[in-house]
């Protein structure tokens, strides 16, 4: 990576099986950036341990997520695709950036507030400093754009603030990154509590659709999705459940909200919910099938993640040594 092109960085946690929300808000948009940008894609397993993980499940989720990223169209030979814990520079820069991030800034992060409420028995320091590690992930690669779902906008803005603060003291060390949020599918909501975002670590498995769910499971979850009693397929703030289903349908088919409302006018939810389910089954089918194929050859996946770690380290180490020099650390 010699910065003849702009750099795009994307990360995703192996904190569970990935959901339709992760797919629509992030994953499915990521491969297209490879044409225009030097792309870095990272399975952020160090972020995942801010919430307790079962070690066996974490290993499985990290491997499957790595395969899923390839299944969506990421080319591991052309781009940099790797596992965060394989590149120590992330944790090292994360530490340094902790010292340039204010307690008050971290206290304002919505994800911290939400996760400390939902994991009240484990409000650990890592959960609090999650955004500085994320800033390190992004800044190590001199990133220009960060394609994310709406929920991550605040973290990317903080990354920019940290980079600006650091550059203000030491000169131009970091490129200032910008969040890129998709127009549709940026915030897929829970199917059971549609005022909350769909989340892979949610307790109720009917609240999310997984990329690896079988067609039957997807259909069942959409048929059970919470709606309202007026049976009218129309988008409105008073109808969060139906609005979410309309958004999902639009994101899956490429149709506009008006087209969908017109087509399902007077047809009721009995017609609409299975139609959303079918659209999602077809959207996810190729990714699920390709992931299954890739997971059958773990040796090849291991080769690819080692290759990714080598390529990532070469870039990350350059930024890290620049930072260490600026900070006044003795050379290694
Ligand atoms: N519901 C969502 N709608 C649209 N985009 C979403 N993303 C997450 N949920 C939705 C986007 O997915 C990318 C990867 O997210 P992440 O794994 O880094 O963490 P997250 O945002 O905290 O996702 P989850 O599923 O809610 O994970 P858990 O439950 O472990 O916290 C990001 O670009 C995110 O915007």
PDB file of C-alpha atoms and ligand atoms in Angstrom, residues 11-27 30 44 51 53 65 111 115 130 147-153 185-190 197-202, ligand 1:
ATOM      1  CA  UNK A  11     -14.068  -4.024  10.719  1.00  0.00           C
ATOM      2  CA  UNK A  12     -16.608  -6.431  12.123  1.00  0.00           C
ATOM      3  CA  UNK A  13     -16.768  -8.302  15.443  1.00  0.00           C
ATOM      4  CA  UNK A  14     -16.998 -12.097  15.622  1.00  0.00           C
ATOM      5  CA  UNK A  15     -19.252 -11.623  18.660  1.00  0.00           C
ATOM      6  CA  UNK A  16     -21.877 -13.994  17.298  1.00  0.00           C
ATOM      7  CA  UNK A  17     -23.279 -15.086  13.972  1.00  0.00           C
ATOM      8  CA  UNK A  18     -23.696 -12.092  11.722  1.00  0.00           C
ATOM      9  CA  UNK A  19     -27.164 -10.708  11.156  1.00  0.00           C
ATOM     10  CA  UNK A  20     -29.132  -9.252   8.311  1.00  0.00           C
ATOM     11  CA  UNK A  21     -28.380  -5.870   9.962  1.00  0.00           C
ATOM     12  CA  UNK A  22     -24.616  -6.397   9.691  1.00  0.00           C
ATOM     13  CA  UNK A  23     -25.084  -7.587   6.128  1.00  0.00           C
ATOM     14  CA  UNK A  24     -27.278  -4.725   4.901  1.00  0.00           C
ATOM     15  CA  UNK A  25     -25.592  -1.963   6.893  1.00  0.00           C
ATOM     16  CA  UNK A  26     -22.036  -3.040   6.222  1.00  0.00           C
ATOM     17  CA  UNK A  27     -20.883  -6.286   4.625  1.00  0.00           C
ATOM     18  CA  UNK A  30     -17.837  -3.560   1.302  1.00  0.00           C
ATOM     19  CA  UNK A  44     -12.029  -7.509  15.130  1.00  0.00           C
ATOM     20  CA  UNK A  51     -18.318  -8.850  26.216  1.00  0.00           C
ATOM     21  CA  UNK A  53     -17.246 -14.912  24.811  1.00  0.00           C
ATOM     22  CA  UNK A  65     -16.857 -14.509   9.570  1.00  0.00           C
ATOM     23  CA  UNK A 111     -22.671   2.099  22.427  1.00  0.00           C
ATOM     24  CA  UNK A 115     -23.756  -2.086  26.397  1.00  0.00           C
ATOM     25  CA  UNK A 130     -13.495   0.202  22.787  1.00  0.00           C
ATOM     26  CA  UNK A 147     -17.985   2.278   5.425  1.00  0.00           C
ATOM     27  CA  UNK A 148     -20.236   1.519   8.428  1.00  0.00           C
ATOM     28  CA  UNK A 149     -23.842   1.307   9.577  1.00  0.00           C
ATOM     29  CA  UNK A 150     -25.420   4.327  11.294  1.00  0.00           C
ATOM     30  CA  UNK A 151     -24.658   2.975  14.814  1.00  0.00           C
ATOM     31  CA  UNK A 152     -20.900   3.371  14.253  1.00  0.00           C
ATOM     32  CA  UNK A 153     -20.973   6.992  13.059  1.00  0.00           C
ATOM     33  CA  UNK A 185     -30.217  -0.631   5.163  1.00  0.00           C
ATOM     34  CA  UNK A 186     -28.067   1.583   7.416  1.00  0.00           C
ATOM     35  CA  UNK A 187     -30.182   0.755  10.455  1.00  0.00           C
ATOM     36  CA  UNK A 188     -32.031  -2.534  10.416  1.00  0.00           C
ATOM     37  CA  UNK A 189     -34.190  -2.866  13.517  1.00  0.00           C
ATOM     38  CA  UNK A 190     -35.021  -5.842  15.754  1.00  0.00           C
ATOM     39  CA  UNK A 197     -31.400  -2.061  16.312  1.00  0.00           C
ATOM     40  CA  UNK A 198     -31.001  -5.660  15.200  1.00  0.00           C
ATOM     41  CA  UNK A 199     -27.988  -7.009  17.085  1.00  0.00           C
ATOM     42  CA  UNK A 200     -26.125 -10.319  16.835  1.00  0.00           C
ATOM     43  CA  UNK A 201     -25.630 -10.530  20.594  1.00  0.00           C
ATOM     44  CA  UNK A 202     -29.317  -9.976  21.447  1.00  0.00           C
TER      45      UNK A 202
HETATM   46  N1  LIG B   1     -28.859  -3.295  12.851  1.00  0.00           N
HETATM   47  C1  LIG B   1     -27.918  -2.842  12.026  1.00  0.00           C
HETATM   48  N2  LIG B   1     -28.270  -2.218  10.866  1.00  0.00           N
HETATM   49  C2  LIG B   1     -27.321  -1.768  10.001  1.00  0.00           C
HETATM   50  N3  LIG B   1     -25.989  -1.920  10.214  1.00  0.00           N
HETATM   51  C3  LIG B   1     -25.590  -2.556  11.336  1.00  0.00           C
HETATM   52  N4  LIG B   1     -24.381  -2.875  11.831  1.00  0.00           N
HETATM   53  C4  LIG B   1     -24.533  -3.514  13.011  1.00  0.00           C
HETATM   54  N5  LIG B   1     -25.837  -3.634  13.311  1.00  0.00           N
HETATM   55  C5  LIG B   1     -26.534  -3.051  12.292  1.00  0.00           C
HETATM   56  C6  LIG B   1     -23.113  -2.587  11.159  1.00  0.00           C
HETATM   57  O1  LIG B   1     -22.378  -3.799  11.074  1.00  0.00           O
HETATM   58  C7  LIG B   1     -20.972  -3.492  11.103  1.00  0.00           C
HETATM   59  C8  LIG B   1     -20.266  -4.442  12.015  1.00  0.00           C
HETATM   60  O2  LIG B   1     -20.733  -4.249  13.320  1.00  0.00           O
HETATM   61  P1  LIG B   1     -19.892  -4.790  14.536  1.00  0.00           P
HETATM   62  O3  LIG B   1     -19.860  -6.251  14.512  1.00  0.00           O
HETATM   63  O4  LIG B   1     -18.563  -4.154  14.550  1.00  0.00           O
HETATM   64  O5  LIG B   1     -20.595  -4.291  15.825  1.00  0.00           O
HETATM   65  P2  LIG B   1     -21.990  -3.708  16.112  1.00  0.00           P
HETATM   66  O6  LIG B   1     -22.216  -2.468  15.342  1.00  0.00           O
HETATM   67  O7  LIG B   1     -22.057  -3.571  17.616  1.00  0.00           O
HETATM   68  O8  LIG B   1     -22.959  -4.878  15.592  1.00  0.00           O
HETATM   69  P3  LIG B   1     -23.898  -5.823  16.410  1.00  0.00           P
HETATM   70  O9  LIG B   1     -24.470  -6.825  15.475  1.00  0.00           O
HETATM   71  O10 LIG B   1     -24.861  -5.028  17.231  1.00  0.00           O
HETATM   72  O11 LIG B   1     -22.883  -6.596  17.343  1.00  0.00           O
HETATM   73  P4  LIG B   1     -22.953  -6.796  18.893  1.00  0.00           P
HETATM   74  O12 LIG B   1     -24.325  -7.353  19.170  1.00  0.00           O
HETATM   75  O13 LIG B   1     -21.864  -7.749  19.231  1.00  0.00           O
HETATM   76  O14 LIG B   1     -22.747  -5.443  19.495  1.00  0.00           O
HETATM   77  C9  LIG B   1     -20.838  -2.045  11.515  1.00  0.00           C
HETATM   78  O15 LIG B   1     -20.485  -1.277  10.387  1.00  0.00           O
HETATM   79  C10 LIG B   1     -22.215  -1.672  11.992  1.00  0.00           C
HETATM   80  O16 LIG B   1     -22.506  -0.316  11.758  1.00  0.00           O
END
